[in-house]
Structures are given as C-alpha cells and as structure tokens.
PDB file of N, CA and C in Angstrom:
ATOM      1  N   UNK Q   7      20.562 -54.112 -87.924  1.00 91.00           N
ATOM      2  CA  UNK Q   7      21.564 -55.116 -88.447  1.00 91.00           C
ATOM      3  C   UNK Q   7      20.656 -56.494 -88.379  1.00 91.00           C
ATOM      4  N   UNK Q   8      20.752 -57.204 -89.531  1.00 96.00           N
ATOM      5  CA  UNK Q   8      19.872 -58.686 -89.297  1.00 96.00           C
ATOM      6  C   UNK Q   8      20.755 -59.550 -89.143  1.00 96.00           C
ATOM      7  N   UNK Q   9      20.378 -60.476 -88.189  1.00 96.00           N
ATOM      8  CA  UNK Q   9      21.311 -61.537 -87.992  1.00 96.00           C
ATOM      9  C   UNK Q   9      20.630 -63.147 -88.139  1.00 96.00           C
ATOM     10  N   UNK Q  10      21.236 -63.792 -88.643  1.00 97.00           N
ATOM     11  CA  UNK Q  10      20.733 -65.213 -88.933  1.00 97.00           C
ATOM     12  C   UNK Q  10      21.834 -66.219 -87.925  1.00 97.00           C
ATOM     13  N   UNK Q  11      21.006 -67.187 -87.201  1.00 97.00           N
ATOM     14  CA  UNK Q  11      21.805 -68.024 -86.512  1.00 97.00           C
ATOM     15  C   UNK Q  11      21.413 -69.417 -86.641  1.00 97.00           C
ATOM     16  N   UNK Q  12      22.214 -70.278 -87.234  1.00 95.00           N
ATOM     17  CA  UNK Q  12      21.969 -71.790 -87.222  1.00 95.00           C
ATOM     18  C   UNK Q  12      22.910 -72.422 -87.339  1.00 95.00           C
ATOM     19  N   UNK Q  13      22.831 -73.867 -86.933  1.00 95.00           N
ATOM     20  CA  UNK Q  13      23.766 -74.758 -86.591  1.00 95.00           C
ATOM     21  C   UNK Q  13      24.341 -75.413 -87.663  1.00 95.00           C
ATOM     22  N   UNK Q  14      25.739 -75.693 -87.852  1.00 91.00           N
ATOM     23  CA  UNK Q  14      26.838 -76.190 -88.594  1.00 91.00           C
ATOM     24  C   UNK Q  14      25.997 -77.060 -89.696  1.00 91.00           C
ATOM     25  N   UNK Q  15      25.342 -77.756 -89.306  1.00 88.00           N
ATOM     26  CA  UNK Q  15      24.873 -79.014 -90.061  1.00 88.00           C
ATOM     27  C   UNK Q  15      23.297 -78.491 -89.956  1.00 88.00           C
ATOM     28  N   UNK Q  16      22.231 -79.293 -89.836  1.00 88.00           N
ATOM     29  CA  UNK Q  16      20.779 -79.012 -90.038  1.00 88.00           C
ATOM     30  C   UNK Q  16      20.052 -78.828 -88.997  1.00 88.00           C
ATOM     31  N   UNK Q  17      19.162 -78.131 -88.933  1.00 90.00           N
ATOM     32  CA  UNK Q  17      18.134 -77.990 -87.739  1.00 90.00           C
ATOM     33  C   UNK Q  17      17.641 -79.299 -87.359  1.00 90.00           C
ATOM     34  N   UNK Q  18      17.255 -80.415 -88.149  1.00 86.00           N
ATOM     35  CA  UNK Q  18      16.474 -81.307 -87.895  1.00 86.00           C
ATOM     36  C   UNK Q  18      17.716 -82.284 -87.020  1.00 86.00           C
ATOM     37  N   UNK Q  19      18.771 -82.123 -87.022  1.00 88.00           N
ATOM     38  CA  UNK Q  19      20.135 -82.915 -86.066  1.00 88.00           C
ATOM     39  C   UNK Q  19      20.516 -82.053 -84.975  1.00 88.00           C
ATOM     40  N   UNK Q  20      19.725 -80.733 -84.989  1.00 92.00           N
ATOM     41  CA  UNK Q  20      20.154 -79.996 -83.738  1.00 92.00           C
ATOM     42  C   UNK Q  20      19.160 -80.370 -82.407  1.00 92.00           C
ATOM     43  N   UNK Q  21      19.781 -80.919 -81.078  1.00 92.00           N
ATOM     44  CA  UNK Q  21      18.922 -81.257 -80.102  1.00 92.00           C
ATOM     45  C   UNK Q  21      18.866 -80.699 -78.953  1.00 92.00           C
ATOM     46  N   UNK Q  22      19.260 -79.069 -79.266  1.00 95.00           N
ATOM     47  CA  UNK Q  22      19.159 -78.254 -78.127  1.00 95.00           C
ATOM     48  C   UNK Q  22      18.355 -77.376 -78.013  1.00 95.00           C
ATOM     49  N   UNK Q  23      17.075 -77.357 -79.030  1.00 93.00           N
ATOM     50  CA  UNK Q  23      16.348 -76.456 -79.490  1.00 93.00           C
ATOM     51  C   UNK Q  23      15.097 -76.011 -78.246  1.00 93.00           C
ATOM     52  N   UNK Q  24      15.044 -76.877 -77.410  1.00 93.00           N
ATOM     53  CA  UNK Q  24      13.913 -76.505 -76.525  1.00 93.00           C
ATOM     54  C   UNK Q  24      14.797 -75.939 -75.025  1.00 93.00           C
ATOM     55  N   UNK Q  25      16.098 -76.017 -75.278  1.00 96.00           N
ATOM     56  CA  UNK Q  25      17.052 -75.297 -74.379  1.00 96.00           C
ATOM     57  C   UNK Q  25      17.344 -73.998 -74.704  1.00 96.00           C
ATOM     58  N   UNK Q  26      17.208 -73.327 -76.037  1.00 96.00           N
ATOM     59  CA  UNK Q  26      17.637 -72.361 -76.824  1.00 96.00           C
ATOM     60  C   UNK Q  26      15.855 -71.527 -76.185  1.00 96.00           C
ATOM     61  N   UNK Q  27      14.986 -72.237 -76.714  1.00 95.00           N
ATOM     62  CA  UNK Q  27      13.747 -71.715 -76.429  1.00 95.00           C
ATOM     63  C   UNK Q  27      13.762 -71.060 -74.736  1.00 95.00           C
ATOM     64  N   UNK Q  28      13.997 -72.153 -74.256  1.00 97.00           N
ATOM     65  CA  UNK Q  28      13.950 -71.666 -72.262  1.00 97.00           C
ATOM     66  C   UNK Q  28      14.906 -70.313 -72.210  1.00 97.00           C
ATOM     67  N   UNK Q  29      16.224 -70.613 -72.893  1.00 98.00           N
ATOM     68  CA  UNK Q  29      16.884 -69.469 -72.966  1.00 98.00           C
ATOM     69  C   UNK Q  29      16.580 -68.072 -73.014  1.00 98.00           C
ATOM     70  N   UNK Q  30      15.814 -68.181 -74.214  1.00 98.00           N
ATOM     71  CA  UNK Q  30      15.432 -66.740 -75.044  1.00 98.00           C
ATOM     72  C   UNK Q  30      14.186 -66.080 -73.845  1.00 98.00           C
ATOM     73  N   UNK Q  31      13.339 -67.435 -73.385  1.00 97.00           N
ATOM     74  CA  UNK Q  31      12.256 -66.908 -72.386  1.00 97.00           C
ATOM     75  C   UNK Q  31      12.657 -66.338 -71.199  1.00 97.00           C
ATOM     76  N   UNK Q  32      13.551 -66.877 -70.604  1.00 97.00           N
ATOM     77  CA  UNK Q  32      14.653 -66.138 -69.606  1.00 97.00           C
ATOM     78  C   UNK Q  32      15.119 -65.055 -69.724  1.00 97.00           C
ATOM     79  N   UNK Q  33      15.507 -64.931 -70.890  1.00 97.00           N
ATOM     80  CA  UNK Q  33      16.322 -63.679 -71.168  1.00 97.00           C
ATOM     81  C   UNK Q  33      15.633 -62.317 -71.650  1.00 97.00           C
ATOM     82  N   UNK Q  34      14.652 -62.730 -72.359  1.00 98.00           N
ATOM     83  CA  UNK Q  34      13.856 -61.462 -73.182  1.00 98.00           C
ATOM     84  C   UNK Q  34      12.432 -61.517 -72.140  1.00 98.00           C
ATOM     85  N   UNK Q  35      12.475 -60.938 -70.821  1.00 96.00           N
ATOM     86  CA  UNK Q  35      11.404 -60.668 -70.166  1.00 96.00           C
ATOM     87  C   UNK Q  35      10.117 -60.258 -70.873  1.00 96.00           C
ATOM     88  N   UNK Q  36       9.135 -60.258 -70.934  1.00 96.00           N
ATOM     89  CA  UNK Q  36       7.813 -60.225 -71.608  1.00 96.00           C
ATOM     90  C   UNK Q  36       7.110 -59.076 -71.025  1.00 96.00           C
ATOM     91  N   UNK Q  37       6.157 -57.921 -71.407  1.00 94.00           N
ATOM     92  CA  UNK Q  37       5.813 -57.070 -70.775  1.00 94.00           C
ATOM     93  C   UNK Q  37       4.736 -57.521 -69.937  1.00 94.00           C
ATOM     94  N   UNK Q  38       4.074 -58.718 -69.922  1.00 93.00           N
ATOM     95  CA  UNK Q  38       3.033 -59.714 -69.265  1.00 93.00           C
ATOM     96  C   UNK Q  38       3.611 -59.669 -67.813  1.00 93.00           C
ATOM     97  N   UNK Q  39       4.740 -59.872 -67.659  1.00 93.00           N
ATOM     98  CA  UNK Q  39       5.414 -60.003 -66.450  1.00 93.00           C
ATOM     99  C   UNK Q  39       6.709 -59.099 -66.170  1.00 93.00           C
ATOM    100  N   UNK Q  40       6.325 -57.531 -66.414  1.00 94.00           N
ATOM    101  CA  UNK Q  40       6.773 -56.584 -65.971  1.00 94.00           C
ATOM    102  C   UNK Q  40       7.958 -56.510 -66.969  1.00 94.00           C
ATOM    103  N   UNK Q  41       8.173 -57.078 -68.027  1.00 95.00           N
ATOM    104  CA  UNK Q  41       9.727 -57.176 -68.849  1.00 95.00           C
ATOM    105  C   UNK Q  41       9.370 -55.890 -70.127  1.00 95.00           C
ATOM    106  N   UNK Q  42       9.858 -55.770 -70.725  1.00 96.00           N
ATOM    107  CA  UNK Q  42      10.027 -54.538 -71.724  1.00 96.00           C
ATOM    108  C   UNK Q  42      10.011 -55.197 -73.394  1.00 96.00           C
ATOM    109  N   UNK Q  43       9.696 -56.515 -73.550  1.00 98.00           N
ATOM    110  CA  UNK Q  43       9.480 -57.115 -74.507  1.00 98.00           C
ATOM    111  C   UNK Q  43       8.175 -57.718 -74.784  1.00 98.00           C
ATOM    112  N   UNK Q  44       7.766 -57.339 -76.067  1.00 97.00           N
ATOM    113  CA  UNK Q  44       6.221 -58.170 -76.580  1.00 97.00           C
ATOM    114  C   UNK Q  44       6.487 -59.208 -77.052  1.00 97.00           C
ATOM    115  N   UNK Q  45       5.769 -60.076 -76.858  1.00 97.00           N
ATOM    116  CA  UNK Q  45       5.794 -61.754 -77.635  1.00 97.00           C
ATOM    117  C   UNK Q  45       4.448 -61.575 -78.264  1.00 97.00           C
ATOM    118  N   UNK Q  46       4.653 -61.805 -79.443  1.00 96.00           N
ATOM    119  CA  UNK Q  46       3.538 -62.305 -80.471  1.00 96.00           C
ATOM    120  C   UNK Q  46       3.370 -63.883 -81.028  1.00 96.00           C
ATOM    121  N   UNK Q  47       2.382 -64.445 -81.279  1.00 93.00           N
ATOM    122  CA  UNK Q  47       2.451 -65.814 -81.759  1.00 93.00           C
ATOM    123  C   UNK Q  47       1.437 -65.666 -82.775  1.00 93.00           C
ATOM    124  N   UNK Q  48       1.670 -65.484 -84.106  1.00 91.00           N
ATOM    125  CA  UNK Q  48       0.689 -65.083 -85.202  1.00 91.00           C
ATOM    126  C   UNK Q  48       0.297 -65.967 -85.587  1.00 91.00           C
ATOM    127  N   UNK Q  49       1.379 -66.934 -85.963  1.00 89.00           N
ATOM    128  CA  UNK Q  49       1.017 -68.198 -86.864  1.00 89.00           C
ATOM    129  C   UNK Q  49       1.248 -69.415 -86.095  1.00 89.00           C
ATOM    130  N   UNK Q  50       0.989 -70.556 -86.184  1.00 87.00           N
ATOM    131  CA  UNK Q  50       1.684 -71.816 -85.330  1.00 87.00           C
ATOM    132  C   UNK Q  50       2.635 -72.254 -85.800  1.00 87.00           C
ATOM    133  N   UNK Q  51       3.560 -71.578 -86.651  1.00 92.00           N
ATOM    134  CA  UNK Q  51       4.987 -71.954 -87.023  1.00 92.00           C
ATOM    135  C   UNK Q  51       5.727 -70.749 -86.752  1.00 92.00           C
ATOM    136  N   UNK Q  52       5.839 -69.658 -85.833  1.00 94.00           N
ATOM    137  CA  UNK Q  52       6.598 -68.723 -85.601  1.00 94.00           C
ATOM    138  C   UNK Q  52       6.360 -68.057 -84.276  1.00 94.00           C
ATOM    139  N   UNK Q  53       7.232 -67.491 -83.488  1.00 96.00           N
ATOM    140  CA  UNK Q  53       7.200 -66.672 -82.217  1.00 96.00           C
ATOM    141  C   UNK Q  53       7.921 -65.720 -82.466  1.00 96.00           C
ATOM    142  N   UNK Q  54       7.379 -64.311 -81.894  1.00 97.00           N
ATOM    143  CA  UNK Q  54       8.171 -63.136 -82.303  1.00 97.00           C
ATOM    144  C   UNK Q  54       8.181 -62.314 -81.147  1.00 97.00           C
ATOM    145  N   UNK Q  55       9.539 -61.966 -80.411  1.00 98.00           N
ATOM    146  CA  UNK Q  55       9.501 -61.196 -79.659  1.00 98.00           C
ATOM    147  C   UNK Q  55      10.275 -59.746 -79.962  1.00 98.00           C
ATOM    148  N   UNK Q  56       9.622 -58.524 -79.498  1.00 98.00           N
ATOM    149  CA  UNK Q  56       9.992 -57.029 -80.054  1.00 98.00           C
ATOM    150  C   UNK Q  56      10.313 -56.352 -79.045  1.00 98.00           C
ATOM    151  N   UNK Q  57      10.818 -55.264 -79.296  1.00 97.00           N
ATOM    152  CA  UNK Q  57      10.971 -54.098 -78.307  1.00 97.00           C
ATOM    153  C   UNK Q  57      11.605 -53.277 -79.265  1.00 97.00           C
ATOM    154  N   UNK Q  58      10.526 -52.124 -79.495  1.00 96.00           N
ATOM    155  CA  UNK Q  58      11.069 -50.963 -80.545  1.00 96.00           C
ATOM    156  C   UNK Q  58      11.215 -51.728 -81.671  1.00 96.00           C
ATOM    157  N   UNK Q  59      12.799 -51.365 -82.205  1.00 96.00           N
ATOM    158  CA  UNK Q  59      13.319 -51.526 -83.662  1.00 96.00           C
ATOM    159  C   UNK Q  59      14.034 -53.029 -83.327  1.00 96.00           C
ATOM    160  N   UNK Q  60      13.932 -53.471 -82.056  1.00 98.00           N
ATOM    161  CA  UNK Q  60      14.509 -54.738 -81.765  1.00 98.00           C
ATOM    162  C   UNK Q  60      13.809 -56.091 -81.904  1.00 98.00           C
ATOM    163  N   UNK Q  61      14.446 -57.251 -82.556  1.00 98.00           N
ATOM    164  CA  UNK Q  61      13.320 -58.246 -82.532  1.00 98.00           C
ATOM    165  C   UNK Q  61      14.357 -59.816 -83.025  1.00 98.00           C
ATOM    166  N   UNK Q  62      13.470 -60.750 -82.189  1.00 98.00           N
ATOM    167  CA  UNK Q  62      14.300 -61.987 -82.487  1.00 98.00           C
ATOM    168  C   UNK Q  62      12.723 -62.782 -82.605  1.00 98.00           C
ATOM    169  N   UNK Q  63      12.961 -63.662 -83.796  1.00 98.00           N
ATOM    170  CA  UNK Q  63      11.948 -64.376 -84.745  1.00 98.00           C
ATOM    171  C   UNK Q  63      12.614 -65.977 -84.636  1.00 98.00           C
ATOM    172  N   UNK Q  64      11.376 -66.899 -84.025  1.00 97.00           N
ATOM    173  CA  UNK Q  64      11.723 -68.300 -84.095  1.00 97.00           C
ATOM    174  C   UNK Q  64      10.992 -68.652 -85.200  1.00 97.00           C
ATOM    175  N   UNK Q  65      11.139 -69.485 -86.137  1.00 95.00           N
ATOM    176  CA  UNK Q  65      10.429 -70.201 -87.060  1.00 95.00           C
ATOM    177  C   UNK Q  65      10.222 -71.776 -86.742  1.00 95.00           C
ATOM    178  N   UNK Q  66       9.333 -72.333 -87.210  1.00 94.00           N
ATOM    179  CA  UNK Q  66       9.118 -73.733 -86.980  1.00 94.00           C
ATOM    180  C   UNK Q  66       8.943 -74.588 -88.181  1.00 94.00           C
ATOM    181  N   UNK Q  67       9.529 -75.821 -88.505  1.00 89.00           N
ATOM    182  CA  UNK Q  67       8.873 -76.614 -89.455  1.00 89.00           C
ATOM    183  C   UNK Q  67       7.601 -77.309 -88.919  1.00 89.00           C
ATOM    184  N   UNK Q  68       6.724 -77.762 -90.064  1.00 75.00           N
ATOM    185  CA  UNK Q  68       5.455 -78.476 -89.602  1.00 75.00           C
ATOM    186  C   UNK Q  68       5.643 -79.378 -88.382  1.00 75.00           C
ATOM    187  N   UNK Q  69       6.478 -80.055 -88.248  1.00 75.00           N
ATOM    188  CA  UNK Q  69       6.430 -81.153 -86.797  1.00 75.00           C
ATOM    189  C   UNK Q  69       6.733 -80.311 -85.395  1.00 75.00           C
ATOM    190  N   UNK Q  70       6.770 -79.035 -85.719  1.00 79.00           N
ATOM    191  CA  UNK Q  70       6.995 -78.009 -84.205  1.00 79.00           C
ATOM    192  C   UNK Q  70       8.794 -77.844 -84.010  1.00 79.00           C
ATOM    193  N   UNK Q  71       9.518 -78.478 -85.077  1.00 88.00           N
ATOM    194  CA  UNK Q  71      10.902 -78.433 -85.021  1.00 88.00           C
ATOM    195  C   UNK Q  71      11.683 -76.928 -85.447  1.00 88.00           C
ATOM    196  N   UNK Q  72      12.501 -76.562 -84.630  1.00 93.00           N
ATOM    197  CA  UNK Q  72      13.158 -75.033 -84.696  1.00 93.00           C
ATOM    198  C   UNK Q  72      13.735 -75.137 -86.364  1.00 93.00           C
ATOM    199  N   UNK Q  73      13.262 -74.023 -87.176  1.00 94.00           N
ATOM    200  CA  UNK Q  73      13.566 -74.165 -88.100  1.00 94.00           C
ATOM    201  C   UNK Q  73      14.821 -72.613 -88.747  1.00 94.00           C
ATOM    202  N   UNK Q  74      14.649 -71.809 -87.782  1.00 95.00           N
ATOM    203  CA  UNK Q  74      15.229 -70.645 -87.946  1.00 95.00           C
ATOM    204  C   UNK Q  74      15.173 -69.800 -86.863  1.00 95.00           C
ATOM    205  N   UNK Q  75      16.564 -69.161 -86.510  1.00 97.00           N
ATOM    206  CA  UNK Q  75      16.343 -67.804 -85.785  1.00 97.00           C
ATOM    207  C   UNK Q  75      17.120 -66.498 -86.179  1.00 97.00           C
ATOM    208  N   UNK Q  76      16.212 -65.468 -86.216  1.00 97.00           N
ATOM    209  CA  UNK Q  76      16.463 -64.189 -86.954  1.00 97.00           C
ATOM    210  C   UNK Q  76      16.325 -63.408 -85.919  1.00 97.00           C
ATOM    211  N   UNK Q  77      17.525 -62.463 -85.618  1.00 98.00           N
ATOM    212  CA  UNK Q  77      17.404 -61.412 -85.024  1.00 98.00           C
ATOM    213  C   UNK Q  77      17.456 -59.733 -85.640  1.00 98.00           C
ATOM    214  N   UNK Q  78      16.983 -58.931 -85.456  1.00 98.00           N
ATOM    215  CA  UNK Q  78      17.183 -57.851 -85.706  1.00 98.00           C
ATOM    216  C   UNK Q  78      17.960 -56.910 -84.507  1.00 98.00           C
ATOM    217  N   UNK Q  79      18.691 -56.253 -84.503  1.00 96.00           N
ATOM    218  CA  UNK Q  79      19.337 -55.271 -83.773  1.00 96.00           C
ATOM    219  C   UNK Q  79      20.447 -54.426 -84.134  1.00 96.00           C
ATOM    220  N   UNK Q  80      19.621 -53.224 -84.692  1.00 94.00           N
ATOM    221  CA  UNK Q  80      20.499 -52.111 -85.107  1.00 94.00           C
ATOM    222  C   UNK Q  80      21.425 -51.574 -84.112  1.00 94.00           C
ATOM    223  N   UNK Q  81      21.925 -50.365 -84.578  1.00 93.00           N
ATOM    224  CA  UNK Q  81      22.782 -49.555 -83.334  1.00 93.00           C
ATOM    225  C   UNK Q  81      21.704 -48.673 -82.785  1.00 93.00           C
ATOM    226  N   UNK Q  82      22.081 -48.394 -81.553  1.00 92.00           N
ATOM    227  CA  UNK Q  82      23.119 -49.141 -80.282  1.00 92.00           C
ATOM    228  C   UNK Q  82      22.452 -50.649 -80.261  1.00 92.00           C
ATOM    229  N   UNK Q  83      23.387 -51.494 -80.129  1.00 94.00           N
ATOM    230  CA  UNK Q  83      22.927 -53.160 -80.124  1.00 94.00           C
ATOM    231  C   UNK Q  83      22.553 -53.096 -78.795  1.00 94.00           C
ATOM    232  N   UNK Q  84      21.159 -54.000 -78.771  1.00 96.00           N
ATOM    233  CA  UNK Q  84      20.425 -54.290 -77.585  1.00 96.00           C
ATOM    234  C   UNK Q  84      21.340 -55.540 -76.786  1.00 96.00           C
ATOM    235  N   UNK Q  85      21.387 -55.122 -75.113  1.00 96.00           N
ATOM    236  CA  UNK Q  85      22.630 -55.646 -74.739  1.00 96.00           C
ATOM    237  C   UNK Q  85      21.823 -57.419 -74.360  1.00 96.00           C
ATOM    238  N   UNK Q  86      20.456 -57.394 -74.691  1.00 97.00           N
ATOM    239  CA  UNK Q  86      20.172 -59.021 -74.459  1.00 97.00           C
ATOM    240  C   UNK Q  86      20.296 -59.791 -75.766  1.00 97.00           C
ATOM    241  N   UNK Q  87      19.880 -59.111 -76.613  1.00 97.00           N
ATOM    242  CA  UNK Q  87      20.235 -59.971 -78.004  1.00 97.00           C
ATOM    243  C   UNK Q  87      21.693 -60.131 -78.171  1.00 97.00           C
ATOM    244  N   UNK Q  88      22.575 -58.999 -77.825  1.00 96.00           N
ATOM    245  CA  UNK Q  88      24.109 -59.512 -77.816  1.00 96.00           C
ATOM    246  C   UNK Q  88      24.272 -60.821 -76.789  1.00 96.00           C
ATOM    247  N   UNK Q  89      23.926 -60.868 -75.786  1.00 97.00           N
ATOM    248  CA  UNK Q  89      23.781 -61.808 -74.720  1.00 97.00           C
ATOM    249  C   UNK Q  89      23.652 -63.195 -75.458  1.00 97.00           C
ATOM    250  N   UNK Q  90      22.501 -62.708 -76.039  1.00 97.00           N
ATOM    251  CA  UNK Q  90      21.793 -64.392 -76.623  1.00 97.00           C
ATOM    252  C   UNK Q  90      22.594 -65.194 -77.837  1.00 97.00           C
ATOM    253  N   UNK Q  91      22.943 -63.949 -78.482  1.00 97.00           N
ATOM    254  CA  UNK Q  91      23.875 -64.239 -80.119  1.00 97.00           C
ATOM    255  C   UNK Q  91      25.168 -64.880 -79.349  1.00 97.00           C
ATOM    256  N   UNK Q  92      25.969 -64.349 -78.282  1.00 97.00           N
ATOM    257  CA  UNK Q  92      27.165 -64.949 -77.693  1.00 97.00           C
ATOM    258  C   UNK Q  92      26.617 -66.223 -76.971  1.00 97.00           C
ATOM    259  N   UNK Q  93      25.894 -66.402 -76.286  1.00 97.00           N
ATOM    260  CA  UNK Q  93      25.402 -67.754 -75.803  1.00 97.00           C
ATOM    261  C   UNK Q  93      25.392 -68.841 -77.098  1.00 97.00           C
ATOM    262  N   UNK Q  94      24.208 -68.484 -78.038  1.00 97.00           N
ATOM    263  CA  UNK Q  94      24.108 -69.404 -78.967  1.00 97.00           C
ATOM    264  C   UNK Q  94      25.351 -69.810 -79.840  1.00 97.00           C
ATOM    265  N   UNK Q  95      26.269 -68.914 -79.926  1.00 97.00           N
ATOM    266  CA  UNK Q  95      27.461 -69.455 -80.593  1.00 97.00           C
ATOM    267  C   UNK Q  95      28.431 -70.203 -79.624  1.00 97.00           C
ATOM    268  N   UNK Q  96      28.757 -69.591 -78.442  1.00 97.00           N
ATOM    269  CA  UNK Q  96      29.736 -70.303 -77.447  1.00 97.00           C
ATOM    270  C   UNK Q  96      29.144 -71.573 -76.870  1.00 97.00           C
ATOM    271  N   UNK Q  97      28.097 -71.377 -76.343  1.00 97.00           N
ATOM    272  CA  UNK Q  97      27.686 -72.790 -75.908  1.00 97.00           C
ATOM    273  C   UNK Q  97      26.819 -73.910 -76.620  1.00 97.00           C
ATOM    274  N   UNK Q  98      26.074 -73.281 -77.615  1.00 96.00           N
ATOM    275  CA  UNK Q  98      25.253 -74.249 -78.521  1.00 96.00           C
ATOM    276  C   UNK Q  98      26.049 -74.452 -79.548  1.00 96.00           C
ATOM    277  N   UNK Q  99      27.147 -73.862 -79.933  1.00 96.00           N
ATOM    278  CA  UNK Q  99      27.963 -74.268 -81.266  1.00 96.00           C
ATOM    279  C   UNK Q  99      27.004 -73.703 -82.695  1.00 96.00           C
ATOM    280  N   UNK Q 100      26.484 -72.924 -82.356  1.00 97.00           N
ATOM    281  CA  UNK Q 100      25.732 -72.061 -83.786  1.00 97.00           C
ATOM    282  C   UNK Q 100      26.258 -71.246 -84.532  1.00 97.00           C
ATOM    283  N   UNK Q 101      26.156 -70.755 -85.556  1.00 96.00           N
ATOM    284  CA  UNK Q 101      27.099 -69.810 -86.282  1.00 96.00           C
ATOM    285  C   UNK Q 101      26.028 -68.676 -86.527  1.00 96.00           C
ATOM    286  N   UNK Q 102      26.634 -67.663 -87.316  1.00 96.00           N
ATOM    287  CA  UNK Q 102      25.574 -66.564 -87.458  1.00 96.00           C
ATOM    288  C   UNK Q 102      26.154 -65.904 -88.759  1.00 96.00           C
ATOM    289  N   UNK Q 103      25.137 -65.436 -89.232  1.00 94.00           N
ATOM    290  CA  UNK Q 103      25.542 -64.762 -90.519  1.00 94.00           C
ATOM    291  C   UNK Q 103      24.976 -62.989 -90.495  1.00 94.00           C
ATOM    292  N   UNK Q 104      25.807 -62.055 -90.571  1.00 91.00           N
ATOM    293  CA  UNK Q 104      25.187 -60.748 -90.412  1.00 91.00           C
ATOM    294  C   UNK Q 104      24.879 -60.123 -91.846  1.00 91.00           C
ATOM    295  N   UNK Q 105      23.696 -59.505 -91.687  1.00 84.00           N
ATOM    296  CA  UNK Q 105      23.274 -59.148 -93.099  1.00 84.00           C
ATOM    297  C   UNK Q 105      23.171 -57.813 -92.967  1.00 84.00           C
TER     298      UNK Q 105
END
C-alpha cells in the first residue's frame, strides 16, 4: 500500500519539517548503526529509507524545504512505518492518502 502524507495547507507553510526528519532518523535505524533500514540519498532533492518491500521517501523543493512524504507499506504492515504515520497525523496534524 502506498501512503502519501501532507499538511492540510501547503508544505511551504509547514514549520515542523526538521522535527519530522529527526523523528524519521530516530525511528528508522539504519544498517550503519546496527538497524535494519538502508538509507539512500541518490539526488540532492530526495532521501530514501528502505527495508525489503517497505520504504519511506522524502522529497524536497529547490530551497531544501520538504515537499512530500511517501511511504510504501504492504501487508503485513511494518510497525515502524505505522508508528510514523500515526505520529505524523496525531502530533503534527498531517493528513494521509492511501493509494
């Protein structure tokens, strides 16, 4: 299942992007520090965490401002991604769209 997460208004008005990034880094432990997530920064405007069929992608605008959060979380759902979506919605007031 693909999940898009975004603010009710515009990303340019969203003030908690850095906190979202810290939350992701603290939740999705990368293999370099003994975790199970691979981190890739293929381009200057994106960041990708992946673990098998599961992934989370951040995309940025030219100014380095967050533009989108996309998750792929097929059955059985990944608990870490479920946790992040729940925090995005409840704590940061973001909304989600399931595709």
